[in-house]
Coordinates of C-alpha atoms and ligand atoms in Angstrom, one line a residue:
M1 CA 28.6 -27.4 -29.8
T2 CA 28.3 -23.7 -28.9
Y3 CA 26.3 -22.2 -26.1
F4 CA 26.6 -18.5 -26.5
H5 CA 25.7 -18.3 -30.3
N6 CA 25.1 -14.7 -30.8
I7 CA 28.1 -13.5 -28.8
N8 CA 31.5 -12.8 -30.4
R9 CA 34.8 -12.3 -28.7
I10 CA 34.5 -9.3 -26.4
K11 CA 36.9 -6.6 -27.5
Y12 CA 38.2 -3.3 -26.1
E13 CA 36.4 -0.5 -27.9
G14 CA 37.2 2.4 -25.6
P15 CA 35.2 4.7 -23.3
N16 CA 32.9 6.1 -26.1
S17 CA 31.8 2.7 -27.5
T18 CA 28.0 2.2 -27.6
N19 CA 28.4 -1.6 -28.0
P20 CA 27.2 -3.2 -24.7
L21 CA 29.2 -6.3 -25.5
A22 CA 32.6 -4.5 -25.5
F23 CA 35.1 -3.4 -22.9
K24 CA 35.0 0.4 -22.5
F25 CA 37.9 0.6 -20.0
Y26 CA 39.6 -2.9 -19.7
N27 CA 42.2 -3.0 -22.4
P28 CA 44.3 -6.1 -21.6
E29 CA 47.4 -4.8 -23.4
E30 CA 47.4 -1.3 -22.1
L31 CA 50.4 -0.6 -19.8
V32 CA 49.7 0.9 -16.4
G33 CA 53.0 1.6 -14.8
E34 CA 55.3 -1.2 -16.1
K35 CA 52.8 -4.0 -16.5
S36 CA 49.8 -4.5 -18.7
M37 CA 46.3 -4.4 -17.3
E38 CA 46.0 -8.1 -18.0
E39 CA 49.1 -8.9 -16.0
I40 CA 48.1 -6.7 -13.0
L41 CA 44.4 -7.6 -12.8
R42 CA 44.6 -11.3 -13.3
F43 CA 40.8 -11.7 -13.6
G44 CA 39.1 -15.0 -12.9
V45 CA 35.7 -16.5 -13.5
A46 CA 34.0 -18.3 -10.6
Y47 CA 32.7 -21.6 -12.0
W48 CA 30.0 -22.0 -9.3
H49 CA 28.3 -18.6 -9.9
T50 CA 28.6 -18.6 -13.7
F51 CA 28.1 -22.2 -14.7
T52 CA 26.5 -24.1 -11.8
E53 CA 24.4 -21.4 -10.1
S54 CA 20.6 -21.6 -10.7
L55 CA 19.9 -18.2 -9.1
K56 CA 17.5 -19.6 -6.5
D57 CA 17.0 -17.7 -3.3
P58 CA 15.5 -18.6 0.1
F59 CA 12.0 -17.6 -1.3
G60 CA 12.1 -18.9 -4.8
V61 CA 13.4 -21.4 -7.2
G62 CA 16.2 -20.8 -9.7
T63 CA 15.4 -18.5 -12.6
A64 CA 18.6 -18.9 -14.7
I65 CA 18.2 -19.9 -18.3
R66 CA 21.3 -21.9 -19.2
P67 CA 21.7 -23.7 -22.5
W68 CA 23.3 -26.6 -20.8
D69 CA 20.6 -27.2 -18.3
R70 CA 18.6 -29.7 -20.4
Y71 CA 21.3 -32.3 -19.6
S72 CA 21.8 -34.1 -16.3
G73 CA 24.4 -35.9 -14.2
L74 CA 27.9 -36.3 -15.8
D75 CA 26.6 -35.2 -19.2
L76 CA 25.6 -31.9 -17.6
A77 CA 29.0 -31.6 -16.0
K78 CA 30.7 -32.2 -19.4
K79 CA 28.4 -29.6 -21.2
R80 CA 29.3 -27.1 -18.5
V81 CA 33.0 -27.6 -19.3
E82 CA 32.4 -26.9 -22.9
A83 CA 30.3 -23.8 -22.1
A84 CA 32.9 -22.6 -19.7
F85 CA 35.8 -22.7 -22.1
E86 CA 33.7 -21.0 -24.8
F87 CA 32.9 -18.3 -22.2
F88 CA 36.6 -18.0 -21.2
E89 CA 37.6 -17.7 -24.8
K90 CA 35.0 -15.1 -25.7
L91 CA 35.9 -13.0 -22.6
Q92 CA 39.6 -13.6 -23.0
I93 CA 39.8 -14.1 -19.2
P94 CA 43.1 -15.4 -17.9
F95 CA 41.9 -17.5 -15.0
F96 CA 39.0 -19.5 -13.5
C97 CA 38.3 -21.0 -10.0
F98 CA 36.1 -23.9 -8.8
H99 CA 35.0 -26.2 -6.0
D100 CA 35.0 -29.9 -6.6
I101 CA 31.2 -30.2 -6.7
D102 CA 30.9 -27.3 -9.1
I103 CA 32.6 -29.3 -11.8
A104 CA 31.3 -32.8 -11.1
P105 CA 28.3 -34.3 -9.4
E106 CA 28.8 -36.2 -6.2
G107 CA 28.5 -39.9 -6.3
D108 CA 26.9 -42.1 -3.6
T109 CA 30.3 -42.8 -2.1
L110 CA 33.6 -40.9 -1.8
K111 CA 35.2 -43.3 -4.3
E112 CA 32.4 -42.7 -6.8
S113 CA 32.7 -38.9 -6.4
N114 CA 36.4 -39.1 -7.0
Q115 CA 35.8 -41.2 -10.2
K116 CA 33.4 -38.6 -11.5
L117 CA 35.9 -35.9 -10.7
D118 CA 38.7 -37.7 -12.6
V119 CA 36.5 -37.8 -15.7
I120 CA 35.9 -34.0 -15.6
V121 CA 39.4 -33.1 -14.5
A122 CA 40.8 -35.0 -17.5
M123 CA 38.4 -33.1 -19.7
I124 CA 39.3 -29.7 -18.2
K125 CA 43.0 -30.5 -18.6
D126 CA 42.4 -31.3 -22.3
Y127 CA 40.6 -28.0 -22.8
M128 CA 43.2 -26.1 -21.0
K129 CA 45.8 -27.3 -23.5
D130 CA 44.2 -25.1 -26.2
S131 CA 43.2 -22.3 -23.9
K132 CA 45.0 -19.3 -22.5
T133 CA 42.8 -19.6 -19.3
K134 CA 44.6 -21.1 -16.3
L135 CA 43.4 -22.2 -12.9
L136 CA 43.8 -19.5 -10.4
W137 CA 42.6 -21.7 -7.6
N138 CA 40.5 -24.7 -6.7
T139 CA 39.0 -25.7 -3.4
V140 CA 36.5 -28.3 -2.1
N141 CA 33.0 -27.8 -0.9
N142 CA 33.1 -29.1 2.7
F143 CA 29.9 -27.3 3.7
S144 CA 26.8 -28.1 1.5
H145 CA 26.3 -31.8 2.1
P146 CA 24.3 -32.8 5.3
R147 CA 27.4 -34.7 6.6
F148 CA 29.0 -31.3 7.2
V149 CA 26.1 -30.1 9.3
H150 CA 28.4 -29.6 12.3
G151 CA 31.5 -28.4 10.3
A152 CA 34.3 -30.2 8.6
G153 CA 37.8 -29.7 10.0
S154 CA 36.2 -28.3 13.1
S155 CA 33.4 -30.9 13.3
N156 CA 32.6 -32.7 16.6
N157 CA 32.6 -35.9 14.5
A158 CA 36.0 -37.5 13.7
D159 CA 34.5 -39.4 10.8
V160 CA 33.5 -36.1 9.2
F161 CA 37.0 -34.7 9.9
A162 CA 38.4 -37.7 8.0
Y163 CA 36.0 -37.3 5.1
A164 CA 36.7 -33.6 4.8
A165 CA 40.5 -34.4 4.8
A166 CA 40.0 -37.0 2.1
K167 CA 38.2 -34.4 0.0
V168 CA 41.0 -31.8 0.5
K169 CA 43.6 -34.5 -0.4
K170 CA 41.8 -35.0 -3.7
G171 CA 41.5 -31.2 -4.1
L172 CA 45.3 -30.8 -3.8
E173 CA 45.9 -33.6 -6.3
I174 CA 43.5 -31.9 -8.7
G175 CA 45.2 -28.6 -8.1
K176 CA 48.5 -30.2 -8.9
E177 CA 47.2 -31.9 -12.0
L178 CA 45.7 -28.7 -13.4
G179 CA 48.6 -26.4 -12.4
A180 CA 46.6 -24.3 -9.9
E181 CA 48.3 -21.1 -8.8
N182 CA 46.7 -21.3 -5.3
Y183 CA 44.5 -23.5 -3.1
V184 CA 41.8 -21.9 -1.1
F185 CA 40.2 -22.8 2.2
W186 CA 37.0 -21.0 3.0
G187 CA 35.7 -22.3 6.3
G188 CA 32.0 -22.6 5.3
R189 CA 31.0 -24.3 8.4
E190 CA 34.2 -24.0 10.4
G191 CA 32.6 -22.1 13.2
Y192 CA 29.8 -22.6 15.7
E193 CA 26.2 -21.8 16.5
T194 CA 26.3 -21.8 20.3
L195 CA 28.9 -22.3 23.1
L196 CA 26.2 -24.4 24.9
N197 CA 27.4 -27.5 23.0
T198 CA 30.8 -26.4 21.7
D199 CA 34.4 -27.2 22.7
M200 CA 35.9 -24.2 21.0
K201 CA 39.5 -25.0 22.0
L202 CA 39.3 -28.5 20.6
E203 CA 37.7 -27.2 17.4
L204 CA 40.3 -24.6 16.8
D205 CA 43.1 -27.1 17.6
N206 CA 41.6 -29.6 15.2
L207 CA 41.2 -27.0 12.5
A208 CA 44.9 -26.2 12.8
R209 CA 45.7 -29.9 12.7
F210 CA 43.7 -30.1 9.6
Y211 CA 45.6 -27.3 7.9
H212 CA 49.0 -28.7 9.0
M213 CA 48.1 -32.1 7.4
A214 CA 47.0 -30.4 4.2
M215 CA 50.3 -28.5 4.2
D216 CA 52.2 -31.7 4.7
Y217 CA 50.3 -33.5 1.9
A218 CA 50.9 -30.6 -0.5
K219 CA 54.6 -30.9 0.2
E220 CA 54.5 -34.6 -0.2
I221 CA 53.0 -34.5 -3.6
G222 CA 54.9 -31.5 -4.8
F223 CA 51.9 -29.2 -5.1
T224 CA 53.5 -25.7 -5.2
G225 CA 50.4 -23.5 -5.2
Q226 CA 50.0 -20.8 -2.6
F227 CA 47.7 -21.7 0.3
L228 CA 45.0 -19.2 1.1
I229 CA 42.5 -18.7 3.9
E230 CA 39.4 -16.8 3.0
P231 CA 37.9 -15.1 6.0
K232 CA 34.2 -14.5 6.5
P233 CA 32.7 -13.4 9.9
K234 CA 29.4 -15.3 9.7
E235 CA 27.0 -17.0 7.3
P236 CA 26.3 -19.9 7.4
T237 CA 27.6 -20.2 11.0
S238 CA 26.9 -17.4 13.5
H239 CA 30.5 -17.4 14.7
Q240 CA 33.0 -18.2 11.9
Y241 CA 36.5 -19.0 13.1
D242 CA 38.3 -17.1 10.3
F243 CA 36.3 -14.0 11.1
D244 CA 38.5 -11.4 9.3
V245 CA 42.1 -11.0 8.4
A246 CA 43.2 -9.9 11.9
S247 CA 41.7 -12.9 13.7
G248 CA 42.7 -15.2 10.9
Y249 CA 46.3 -14.0 11.1
A250 CA 46.3 -14.5 14.9
F251 CA 45.1 -18.1 14.3
L252 CA 47.8 -18.8 11.7
Q253 CA 50.5 -17.3 13.9
H254 CA 49.4 -19.1 17.0
Y255 CA 49.4 -22.5 15.2
G256 CA 52.6 -21.9 13.3
L257 CA 50.9 -21.7 9.9
D258 CA 51.7 -18.1 9.0
D259 CA 54.7 -18.9 6.7
F260 CA 52.7 -21.2 4.5
F261 CA 49.3 -19.3 4.2
K262 CA 48.2 -16.0 2.9
F263 CA 44.7 -14.6 2.6
N264 CA 42.1 -14.6 -0.1
I265 CA 40.1 -11.4 0.7
E266 CA 36.5 -11.1 -0.4
A267 CA 35.0 -7.6 -0.6
N268 CA 31.5 -8.7 0.7
H269 CA 33.0 -10.7 3.5
A270 CA 35.0 -7.6 4.6
T271 CA 31.8 -5.5 4.8
L272 CA 30.0 -8.4 6.6
A273 CA 32.7 -8.2 9.2
G274 CA 32.0 -4.5 9.7
H275 CA 35.2 -3.5 7.8
T276 CA 35.7 -1.8 4.5
F277 CA 37.2 -3.9 1.7
E278 CA 40.3 -1.7 1.7
H279 CA 40.7 -2.2 5.5
E280 CA 41.1 -6.0 5.0
L281 CA 43.4 -5.6 2.0
H282 CA 45.5 -3.0 3.9
Y283 CA 45.7 -5.2 7.1
A284 CA 46.9 -8.1 5.0
R285 CA 49.3 -6.0 3.0
I286 CA 51.1 -4.5 5.9
H287 CA 51.6 -7.9 7.4
G288 CA 52.8 -9.4 4.1
M289 CA 49.7 -11.6 3.9
L290 CA 47.8 -10.4 0.9
G291 CA 47.4 -13.4 -1.4
S292 CA 44.4 -13.0 -3.7
V293 CA 41.0 -11.4 -4.0
D294 CA 37.4 -12.4 -4.4
A295 CA 36.1 -9.4 -6.3
N296 CA 32.5 -8.7 -5.6
Q297 CA 30.4 -6.2 -3.6
G298 CA 27.6 -6.3 -1.1
H299 CA 24.4 -4.5 -1.2
P300 CA 24.5 -1.4 1.2
L301 CA 21.0 -2.1 2.4
L302 CA 21.2 -5.9 2.9
G303 CA 23.1 -7.6 5.7
W304 CA 24.2 -10.7 4.0
D305 CA 26.6 -12.0 1.3
T306 CA 24.9 -10.8 -1.8
D307 CA 27.9 -11.4 -4.0
E308 CA 27.1 -8.7 -6.6
F309 CA 29.5 -8.0 -9.5
P310 CA 31.7 -5.1 -8.6
S311 CA 30.6 -1.8 -10.1
D312 CA 31.4 0.8 -7.4
L313 CA 34.4 2.7 -8.8
Y314 CA 35.3 4.3 -5.5
T315 CA 35.8 0.9 -3.9
T316 CA 37.6 -0.6 -6.9
T317 CA 40.0 2.4 -6.8
L318 CA 40.8 2.0 -3.1
A319 CA 41.2 -1.8 -3.6
M320 CA 43.5 -1.3 -6.5
Y321 CA 45.4 1.2 -4.5
E322 CA 46.1 -1.4 -1.9
I323 CA 47.0 -4.0 -4.5
L324 CA 49.4 -1.7 -6.3
K325 CA 51.0 -0.7 -3.0
N326 CA 51.4 -4.5 -2.3
G327 CA 53.4 -4.7 -5.6
G328 CA 50.6 -6.6 -7.2
L329 CA 48.9 -9.9 -6.3
G330 CA 51.8 -12.3 -7.1
R331 CA 50.2 -15.7 -7.7
G332 CA 46.8 -14.3 -6.7
G333 CA 44.2 -12.6 -8.9
L334 CA 40.8 -11.0 -8.9
N335 CA 38.3 -13.8 -8.9
F336 CA 34.7 -12.7 -9.6
D337 CA 33.1 -14.5 -6.7
A338 CA 29.9 -12.8 -7.9
K339 CA 26.6 -13.8 -9.3
V340 CA 24.1 -12.0 -11.6
R341 CA 20.9 -10.9 -9.9
R342 CA 18.0 -13.3 -9.9
G343 CA 16.2 -11.1 -12.4
S344 CA 19.2 -11.2 -14.8
F345 CA 18.6 -14.7 -15.8
E346 CA 19.5 -14.7 -19.5
P347 CA 22.8 -16.2 -20.6
E348 CA 24.0 -12.9 -22.1
D349 CA 23.8 -11.3 -18.6
L350 CA 26.8 -13.4 -17.6
F351 CA 28.8 -11.5 -20.2
H352 CA 27.4 -8.1 -19.2
A353 CA 28.2 -8.9 -15.5
H354 CA 31.8 -9.8 -16.2
I355 CA 32.3 -6.8 -18.5
T356 CA 31.0 -4.5 -15.8
G357 CA 33.3 -6.1 -13.2
M358 CA 36.4 -6.0 -15.5
D359 CA 35.8 -2.4 -16.6
S360 CA 35.2 -1.3 -13.0
Y361 CA 38.5 -2.7 -11.9
A362 CA 40.3 -1.3 -14.9
V363 CA 39.1 2.2 -14.0
G364 CA 40.1 1.6 -10.4
L365 CA 43.5 0.5 -11.5
K366 CA 44.1 3.6 -13.6
V367 CA 43.0 6.0 -10.9
A368 CA 44.9 4.2 -8.2
Q369 CA 48.1 4.2 -10.3
K370 CA 47.7 8.0 -10.9
L371 CA 47.1 8.6 -7.2
I372 CA 50.3 6.8 -6.5
D373 CA 52.3 8.5 -9.3
D374 CA 51.2 11.9 -8.0
N375 CA 51.9 10.9 -4.4
V376 CA 48.4 12.2 -3.4
L377 CA 47.6 10.1 -0.4
E378 CA 51.2 9.3 0.6
S379 CA 52.0 13.0 0.9
V380 CA 49.0 13.6 3.2
I381 CA 50.0 10.6 5.4
E382 CA 53.7 11.6 5.4
N383 CA 52.8 15.1 6.5
R384 CA 50.3 13.9 9.1
Y385 CA 52.9 11.7 10.9
N386 CA 55.9 14.0 10.6
S387 CA 56.0 14.5 14.3
F388 CA 57.7 11.1 14.4
T389 CA 60.6 12.2 12.1
K390 CA 62.2 14.5 14.6
G391 CA 62.7 15.3 18.3
I392 CA 60.8 13.1 20.8
G393 CA 58.9 11.4 18.0
K394 CA 62.1 10.1 16.4
K395 CA 63.3 8.9 19.8
I396 CA 60.0 6.9 20.1
I397 CA 60.5 5.3 16.7
D398 CA 64.1 4.5 17.3
G399 CA 63.4 3.0 20.7
N400 CA 65.6 5.6 22.4
T401 CA 63.3 6.8 25.1
D402 CA 61.3 5.6 28.1
F403 CA 58.4 6.7 30.4
H404 CA 60.7 9.0 32.5
Q405 CA 61.9 11.0 29.4
L406 CA 58.3 11.0 28.0
E407 CA 57.0 12.4 31.2
E408 CA 59.7 15.1 31.3
H409 CA 58.8 16.0 27.7
A410 CA 55.1 16.2 28.5
L411 CA 55.7 18.3 31.6
G412 CA 57.6 20.8 29.4
L413 CA 54.8 21.1 26.9
G414 CA 52.4 24.1 26.6
E415 CA 49.1 23.9 24.8
I416 CA 49.4 20.9 22.4
E417 CA 48.8 21.8 18.7
N418 CA 46.9 19.4 16.4
H419 CA 46.2 19.8 12.7
S420 CA 43.3 19.0 10.5
G421 CA 43.0 15.4 9.1
Q422 CA 41.7 17.0 5.9
L423 CA 39.2 14.2 5.1
E424 CA 36.9 16.3 2.9
Q425 CA 39.7 17.8 1.0
I426 CA 41.1 14.3 0.3
K427 CA 37.7 13.0 -0.8
A428 CA 37.3 15.9 -3.2
K429 CA 40.7 15.1 -4.7
I430 CA 39.8 11.4 -5.2
N431 CA 36.6 12.5 -6.9
Q432 CA 38.7 14.8 -9.1
Y433 CA 41.0 12.0 -10.1
L434 CA 38.0 9.6 -10.8
L435 CA 36.3 12.1 -13.0
T436 CA 39.3 13.3 -15.0
I437 CA 41.1 10.0 -15.6
Y438 CA 39.5 9.7 -19.1
A439 CA 39.1 13.4 -19.7
Ligands
XUL501 C1 31.3 -18.1 0.3 C2 32.5 -17.9 -0.6 C3 33.0 -19.1 -1.2 C4 34.5 -19.2 -1.3 C5 35.1 -20.5 -1.8 O1 30.9 -16.9 0.8 O2 33.0 -16.8 -0.8 O3 32.5 -19.2 -2.5 O4 35.0 -18.2 -2.1 O5 34.6 -21.6 -1.1
CO502 CO1 34.6 -16.1 -1.9

């Protein structure tokens, strides 16, 4: 059975193509530096937004027209798998990602839920045999069901802690079974509403216990995927524990988890935290903690997680700059944790959305590589900090000075001379690179 009848395999047709169902910039085989676009970008489809999402919002029901939606229960889950692999094949996308409840409906008991998962996981495994699409990461949804009302690993209720642990245990087994490259923890409700009823210390300690046990279990069963924490500052809780990379890193270090985990950084979560996307990528990179990316974008006028498909070339350029400076994403990838708008409810829109995201990152990659090749930003930065390459600056860097000597140096100074940060000039340069990359 096919679901996207009038759509053929999406091909690269170049920047001048007028075919909306073609890549204009993403050419999987094209080399950028030493690797192909496909190898560097490692795109992934988010199962939840593409195959499970109904496009409902707080004010209205779902609008999505999906050819598989006339089915229900386990049948629906099976049709979604068929549709998913047709979609992956037509898009030639190398990866996908899912939560447990995206792929299979929950049963009345944990045991029943696991049985349903087993059926669908076996089916996915079968489809993966004939597909080039691999599992970038899986995770479990420990936030939607009412039992998680007070959290999961940070819940006040030990039974909920145990239930959440059992779901992650199953998630790791599934990850191993399907050869997942990573396993993601997004702390949906790992946070709190108010300190008036919260023991924050106990919740944080428990969350760390939870992650340690997950780590132990992964080792026990020989699951070798990379563990990733996905920070988000708020929504659904008002104070999320993994607020951003910096606070997440402090948490991991404090509890001795930093050797085992890296971060899955989502663009829209970065902006919700009051950061730029590139800030989060950069912070993770300079600490050796950049693991993977949830590629989406927020709406500049809305203060919540709108999960739009990425189309802002300035942001994709600066993101790819960080990723290239990181030496790539290793086992990570660019997962489109993004959904089509409620008004884009036709099945074909799913293709247009992914084409837009993939093309936008392809452009960002090419511009970023050229900025690096031409040493554009590095030369500005090198020049800006050159006071630390000689004299008293070099002594500071080498640890060869103290407050006595620094005071002596300061007393001997006349008027201190500073230089322009050249921001406008740098922005003009980036615009020039963006506008001439395909000239
Ligand atoms: C929620 C979010 C999640 C995680 C996986 O904002 O980003 O979909 O990516 O649980
Ligand atoms: Co995400």
